[in-house]
Each structure stands twice: as structure tokens, then as C-alpha cells.
CSV table of C-alpha atoms and ligand atoms in Angstrom, one decimal:
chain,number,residue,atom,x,y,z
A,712,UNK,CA,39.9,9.2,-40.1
A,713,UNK,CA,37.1,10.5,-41.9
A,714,UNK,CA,35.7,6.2,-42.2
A,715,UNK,CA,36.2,6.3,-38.4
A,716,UNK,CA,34.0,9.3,-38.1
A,717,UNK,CA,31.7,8.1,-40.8
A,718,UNK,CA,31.1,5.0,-38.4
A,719,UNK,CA,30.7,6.7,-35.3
A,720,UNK,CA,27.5,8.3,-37.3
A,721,UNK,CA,26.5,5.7,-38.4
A,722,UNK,CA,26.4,4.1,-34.5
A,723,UNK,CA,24.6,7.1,-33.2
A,724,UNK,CA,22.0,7.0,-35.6
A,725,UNK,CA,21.4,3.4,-35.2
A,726,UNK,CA,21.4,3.4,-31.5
A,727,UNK,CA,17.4,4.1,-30.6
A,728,UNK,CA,16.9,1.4,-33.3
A,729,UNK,CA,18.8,-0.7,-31.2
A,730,UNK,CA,17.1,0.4,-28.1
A,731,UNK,CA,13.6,0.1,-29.8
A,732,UNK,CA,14.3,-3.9,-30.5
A,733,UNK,CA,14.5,-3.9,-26.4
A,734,UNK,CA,10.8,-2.9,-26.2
A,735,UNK,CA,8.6,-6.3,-25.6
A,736,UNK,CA,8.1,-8.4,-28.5
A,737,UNK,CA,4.4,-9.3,-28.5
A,738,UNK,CA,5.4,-12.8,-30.4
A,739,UNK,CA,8.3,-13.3,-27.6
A,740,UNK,CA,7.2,-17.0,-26.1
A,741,UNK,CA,6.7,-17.5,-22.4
A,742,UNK,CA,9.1,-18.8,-20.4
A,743,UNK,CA,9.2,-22.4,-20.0
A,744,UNK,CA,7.0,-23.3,-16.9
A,745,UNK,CA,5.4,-19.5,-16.8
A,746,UNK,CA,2.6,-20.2,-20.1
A,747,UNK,CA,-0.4,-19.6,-17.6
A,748,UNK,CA,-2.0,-16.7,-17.4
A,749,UNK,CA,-1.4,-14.6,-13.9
A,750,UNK,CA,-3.9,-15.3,-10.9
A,751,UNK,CA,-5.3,-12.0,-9.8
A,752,UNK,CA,-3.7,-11.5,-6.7
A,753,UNK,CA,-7.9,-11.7,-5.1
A,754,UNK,CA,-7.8,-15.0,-5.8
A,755,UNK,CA,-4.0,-15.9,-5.7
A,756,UNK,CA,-4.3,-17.2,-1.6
A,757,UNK,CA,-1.3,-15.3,-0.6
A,758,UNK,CA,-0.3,-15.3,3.2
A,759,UNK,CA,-1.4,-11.8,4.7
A,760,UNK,CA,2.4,-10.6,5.4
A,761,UNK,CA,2.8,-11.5,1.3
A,762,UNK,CA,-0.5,-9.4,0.1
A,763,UNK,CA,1.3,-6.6,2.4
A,764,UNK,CA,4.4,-7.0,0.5
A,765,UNK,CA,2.7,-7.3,-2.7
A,766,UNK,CA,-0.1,-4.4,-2.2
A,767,UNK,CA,1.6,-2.1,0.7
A,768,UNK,CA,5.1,-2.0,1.4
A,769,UNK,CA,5.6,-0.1,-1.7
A,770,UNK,CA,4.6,2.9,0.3
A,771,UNK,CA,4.4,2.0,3.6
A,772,UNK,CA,7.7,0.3,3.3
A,773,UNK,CA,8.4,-3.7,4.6
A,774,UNK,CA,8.3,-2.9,7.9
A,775,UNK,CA,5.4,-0.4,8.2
A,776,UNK,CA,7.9,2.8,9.5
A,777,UNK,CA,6.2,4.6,6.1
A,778,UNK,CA,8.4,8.0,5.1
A,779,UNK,CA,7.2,11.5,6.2
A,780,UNK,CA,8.9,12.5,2.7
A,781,UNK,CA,6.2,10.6,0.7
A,782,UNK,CA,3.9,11.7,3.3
A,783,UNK,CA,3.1,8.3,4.1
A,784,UNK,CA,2.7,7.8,7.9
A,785,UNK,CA,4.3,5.4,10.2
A,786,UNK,CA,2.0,2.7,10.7
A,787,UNK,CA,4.6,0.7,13.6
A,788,UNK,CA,3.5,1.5,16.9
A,789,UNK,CA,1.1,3.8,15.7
A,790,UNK,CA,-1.9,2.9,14.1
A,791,UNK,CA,-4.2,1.2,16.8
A,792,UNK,CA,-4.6,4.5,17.6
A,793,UNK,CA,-7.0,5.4,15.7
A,794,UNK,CA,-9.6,2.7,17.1
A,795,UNK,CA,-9.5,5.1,20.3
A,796,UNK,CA,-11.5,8.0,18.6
A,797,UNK,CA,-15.0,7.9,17.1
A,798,UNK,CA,-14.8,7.1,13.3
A,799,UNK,CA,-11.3,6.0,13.4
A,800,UNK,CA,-12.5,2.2,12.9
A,801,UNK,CA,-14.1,3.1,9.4
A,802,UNK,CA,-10.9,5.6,8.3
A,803,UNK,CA,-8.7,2.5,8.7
A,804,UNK,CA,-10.6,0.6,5.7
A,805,UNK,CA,-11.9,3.9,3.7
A,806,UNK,CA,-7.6,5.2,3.3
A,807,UNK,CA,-7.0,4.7,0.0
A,808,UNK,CA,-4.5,2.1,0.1
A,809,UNK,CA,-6.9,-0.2,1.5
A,810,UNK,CA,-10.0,0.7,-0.2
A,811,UNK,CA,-8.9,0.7,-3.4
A,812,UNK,CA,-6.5,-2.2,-3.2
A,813,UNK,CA,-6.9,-5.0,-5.4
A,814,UNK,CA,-6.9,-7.6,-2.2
A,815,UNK,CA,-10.9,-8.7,-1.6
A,816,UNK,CA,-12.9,-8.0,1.5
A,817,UNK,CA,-11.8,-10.7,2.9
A,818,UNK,CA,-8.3,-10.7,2.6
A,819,UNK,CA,-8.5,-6.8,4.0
A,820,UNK,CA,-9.9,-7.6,7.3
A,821,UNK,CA,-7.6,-10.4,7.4
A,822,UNK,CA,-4.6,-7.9,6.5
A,823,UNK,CA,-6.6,-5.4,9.3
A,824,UNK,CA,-6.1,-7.9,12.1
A,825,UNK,CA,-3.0,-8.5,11.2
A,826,UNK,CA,-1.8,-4.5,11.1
A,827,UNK,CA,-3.4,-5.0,14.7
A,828,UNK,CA,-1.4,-7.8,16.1
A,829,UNK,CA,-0.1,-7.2,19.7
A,830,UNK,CA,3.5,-8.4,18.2
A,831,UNK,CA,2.7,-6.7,14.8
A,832,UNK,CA,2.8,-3.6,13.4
A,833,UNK,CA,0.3,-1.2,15.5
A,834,UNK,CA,1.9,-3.3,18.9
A,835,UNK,CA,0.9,-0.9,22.3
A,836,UNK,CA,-1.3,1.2,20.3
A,837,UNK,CA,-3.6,-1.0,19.9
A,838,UNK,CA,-6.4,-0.6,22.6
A,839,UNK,CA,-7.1,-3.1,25.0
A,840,UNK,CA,-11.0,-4.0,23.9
A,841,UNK,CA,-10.2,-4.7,20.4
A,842,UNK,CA,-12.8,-5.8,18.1
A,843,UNK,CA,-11.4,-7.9,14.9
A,844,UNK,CA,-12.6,-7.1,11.5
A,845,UNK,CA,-14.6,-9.3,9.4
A,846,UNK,CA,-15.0,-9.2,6.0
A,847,UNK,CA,-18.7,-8.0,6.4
A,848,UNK,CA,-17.9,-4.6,7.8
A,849,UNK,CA,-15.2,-4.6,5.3
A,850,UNK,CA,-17.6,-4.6,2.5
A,851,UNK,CA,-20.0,-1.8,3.8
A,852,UNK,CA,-17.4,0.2,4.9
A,853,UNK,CA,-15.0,0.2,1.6
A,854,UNK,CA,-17.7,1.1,-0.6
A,855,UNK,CA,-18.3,4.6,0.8
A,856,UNK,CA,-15.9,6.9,-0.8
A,857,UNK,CA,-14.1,9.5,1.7
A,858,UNK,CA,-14.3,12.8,0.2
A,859,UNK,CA,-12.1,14.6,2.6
A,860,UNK,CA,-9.0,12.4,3.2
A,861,UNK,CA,-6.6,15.3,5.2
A,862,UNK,CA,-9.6,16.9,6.8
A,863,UNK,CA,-11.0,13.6,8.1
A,864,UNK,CA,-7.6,12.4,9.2
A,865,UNK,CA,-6.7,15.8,10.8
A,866,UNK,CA,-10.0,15.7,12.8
A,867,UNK,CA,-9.0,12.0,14.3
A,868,UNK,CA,-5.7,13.3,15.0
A,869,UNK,CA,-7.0,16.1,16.7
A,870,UNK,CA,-9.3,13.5,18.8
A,871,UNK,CA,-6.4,11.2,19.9
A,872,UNK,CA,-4.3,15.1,20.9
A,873,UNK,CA,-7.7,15.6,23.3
A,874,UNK,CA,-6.9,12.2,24.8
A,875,UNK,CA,-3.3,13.2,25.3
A,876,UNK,CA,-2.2,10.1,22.7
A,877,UNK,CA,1.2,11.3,21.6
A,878,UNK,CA,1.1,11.4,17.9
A,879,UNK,CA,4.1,9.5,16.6
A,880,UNK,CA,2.9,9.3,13.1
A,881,UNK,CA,6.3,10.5,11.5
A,882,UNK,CA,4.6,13.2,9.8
A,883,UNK,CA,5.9,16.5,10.8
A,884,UNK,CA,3.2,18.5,11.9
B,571,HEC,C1,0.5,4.6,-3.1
B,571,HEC,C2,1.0,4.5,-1.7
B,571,HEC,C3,0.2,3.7,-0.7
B,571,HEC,C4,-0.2,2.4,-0.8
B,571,HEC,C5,0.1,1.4,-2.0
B,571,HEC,C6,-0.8,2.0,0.4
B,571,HEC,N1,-0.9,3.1,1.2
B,571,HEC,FE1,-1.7,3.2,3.0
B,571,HEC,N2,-1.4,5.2,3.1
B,571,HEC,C7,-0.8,5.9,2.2
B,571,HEC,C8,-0.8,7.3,2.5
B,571,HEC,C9,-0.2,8.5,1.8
B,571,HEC,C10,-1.6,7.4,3.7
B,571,HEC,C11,-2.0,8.6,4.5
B,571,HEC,C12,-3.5,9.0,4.2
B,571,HEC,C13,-3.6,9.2,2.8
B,571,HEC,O1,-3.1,10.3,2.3
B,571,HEC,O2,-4.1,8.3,2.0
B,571,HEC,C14,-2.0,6.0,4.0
B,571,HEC,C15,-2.7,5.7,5.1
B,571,HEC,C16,-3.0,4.4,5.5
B,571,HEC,C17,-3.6,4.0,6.7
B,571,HEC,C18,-4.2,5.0,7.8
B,571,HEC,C19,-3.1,5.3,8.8
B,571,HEC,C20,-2.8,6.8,8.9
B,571,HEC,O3,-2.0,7.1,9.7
B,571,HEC,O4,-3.4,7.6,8.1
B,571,HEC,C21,-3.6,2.7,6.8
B,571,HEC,C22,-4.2,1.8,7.9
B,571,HEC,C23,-3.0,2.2,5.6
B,571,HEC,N3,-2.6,3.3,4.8
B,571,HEC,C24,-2.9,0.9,5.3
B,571,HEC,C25,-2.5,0.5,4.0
B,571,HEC,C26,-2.5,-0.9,3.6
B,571,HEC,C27,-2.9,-2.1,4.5
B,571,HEC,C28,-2.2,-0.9,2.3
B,571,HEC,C29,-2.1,-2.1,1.4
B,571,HEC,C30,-3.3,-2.9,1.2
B,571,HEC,C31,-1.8,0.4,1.9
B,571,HEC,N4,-2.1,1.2,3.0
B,571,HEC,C32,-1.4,0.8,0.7
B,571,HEC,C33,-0.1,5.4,1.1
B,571,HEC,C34,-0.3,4.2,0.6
């Protein structure tokens, strides 16, 4: 009995050391087929719908819907919307998300006409006189920082309310 109990210590106390051997080995080999080192994902020539998987489906889920819980908006149906109200062009590429994605100017206003798509994700709300993005106003756009995020967004909210745009967002308020 008192062996048993003896090696049930022993197991308990040698447990994180077993644990710790999990942690990466730095002189573990790559995997045959895998020894080159990762393409940034700038220069990896993804399909848009893949650099939305990759850089914003994390949040904004697969699909767009987003999740009022993580106070991420819903994008489907939505978010043409905001190209109906003075300075809702630049918010689209100044959000975060975008800006400070790790996907090049191009690839953003690619992935921009793409949110826009008739059979995408903004569908209806996209208004009838749209303009695509090129990678151009991309550039001069995304380098000016917006300060105030909520204030700014709540004032083009506020626009598309005046323009009796029903605001299906998903965000309770
Ligand atoms: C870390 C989570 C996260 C990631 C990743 C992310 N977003 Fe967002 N996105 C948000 C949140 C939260 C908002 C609401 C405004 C804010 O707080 O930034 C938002 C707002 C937006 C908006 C404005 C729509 C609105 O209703 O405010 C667009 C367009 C957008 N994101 C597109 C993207 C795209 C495209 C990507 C990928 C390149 C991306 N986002 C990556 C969380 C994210």
C-alpha cells in the first residue's frame, strides 16, 4: 500500500515535467514537404473568399452574420449601407479589421468589392451607383488612423436612421 502511494507521488510530481516535454522542441525537424519558410499571407496570392477566411471570419464568422456578443456586427445584408451616408466609404477601409490586416492594399479593395457583391455578403444594401474600390484609395485611406471608432460609427448610423435605412446590424442598440 504505502509503494502504491509512494508511486502515485512520484506520478504527480512528474506530471508538468511530462507536460513541459509537449512544449515545441526548437531542434524538432520540419515535416517532410513543409521545410520552406511561410509566405506572408501579402504575397501568398490567395483567392479573396480565402484571405476572408484567413484574415476575417475569425470575428466576423464564415458567413459574415458577425455576433452581437463579441460586438462584432453583421456584415450580410448590411454593410453597403454605409456607402449611402457621407464618410461611410472611408470608415469601411479605416475599421480596424481592415486597416490593420496583414492583406496589402490591393488585396483589400479586392476583398471590398467582394464584401459588395450583389450575390455577396452586403447583397440589397448595396446602393445602386456603386463605385469599386481600387487599391489607390485603399492606400490613402488606410493610413489615416480613426481616433474615434464608436463615435464615428454611431454618427453614420445615425445618418442612415435619417434616411429611414433600417439598421439590421445585429447589434442591440
Ligand atoms: C478581431 C476581430 C475582427 C477581425 C479579425 C476583423 N474585424 Fe471587422 N470588425 C470587427 C468589429 C468589432 C467591428 C465593429 C467596429 C469596430 O469596433 O472595429 C468591425 C467592423 C468592420 C466593418 C465595418 C462594418 C460595421 O458595421 O461597422 C467592416 C467592413 C469590417 N469590419 C470588415 C472586416 C474585414 C474585411 C476583415 C478582414 C480583413 C475584418 N473586418 C477583420 C471585428 C473584426
Amino acid at each position: 500500500m504505502r509503494k502504491l502511494l509512494f508511486l502515485g507521488l512520484v506520478c504527480a510530481l512528474s506530471a508538468p515535467l511530462a507536460f513541459a516535454r509537449a512544449i515545441p522542441d526548437p531542434h524538432q525537424k520540419h515535416a517532410p514537404g513543409n521545410e520552406s519558410p511561410q509566405t506572408p499571407i501579402a504575397q501568398a496570392g490567395y483567392s479573396v473568399g480565402v484571405n476572408y477566411q484567413l484574415q476575417c471570419a475569425g470575428c466576423h464568422l464564415s458567413d459574415g452574420t458577425g455576433s452581437a456578443a463579441n460586438d462584432t456586427p453583421r456584415m450580410k445584408g448590411f454593410v453597403g449601407n454605409f456607402l449611402k451616408v457621407p464618410g461611410g466609404r472611408e470608415f469601411l477601409v479605416r475599421v480596424p479589421g481592415m486597416s490593420q490586416s496583414a492583406l496589402n492594399n490591393a488585396q483589400l479593395a479586392d476583398l471590398l468589392n467582394w464584401l459588395m457583391r450583389k450575390d455577396g455578403m452586403a447583397g440589397d444594401s448595396v446602393p445602386a451607383d456603386y463605385q469599386p474600390y481600387t487599391a489607390e484609395e485603399v492606400t490613402t485611406l488606410r493610413a489615416k488612423t480613426m481616433l474615434n471608432l464608436p463615435g464615428t460609427r454611431g454618427e453614420l448610423i445615425k445618418a442612415m436612421r435619417a434616411q429611414g435605412i433600417a439598421i439590421e446590424d445585429g447589434m442591440n442598440y
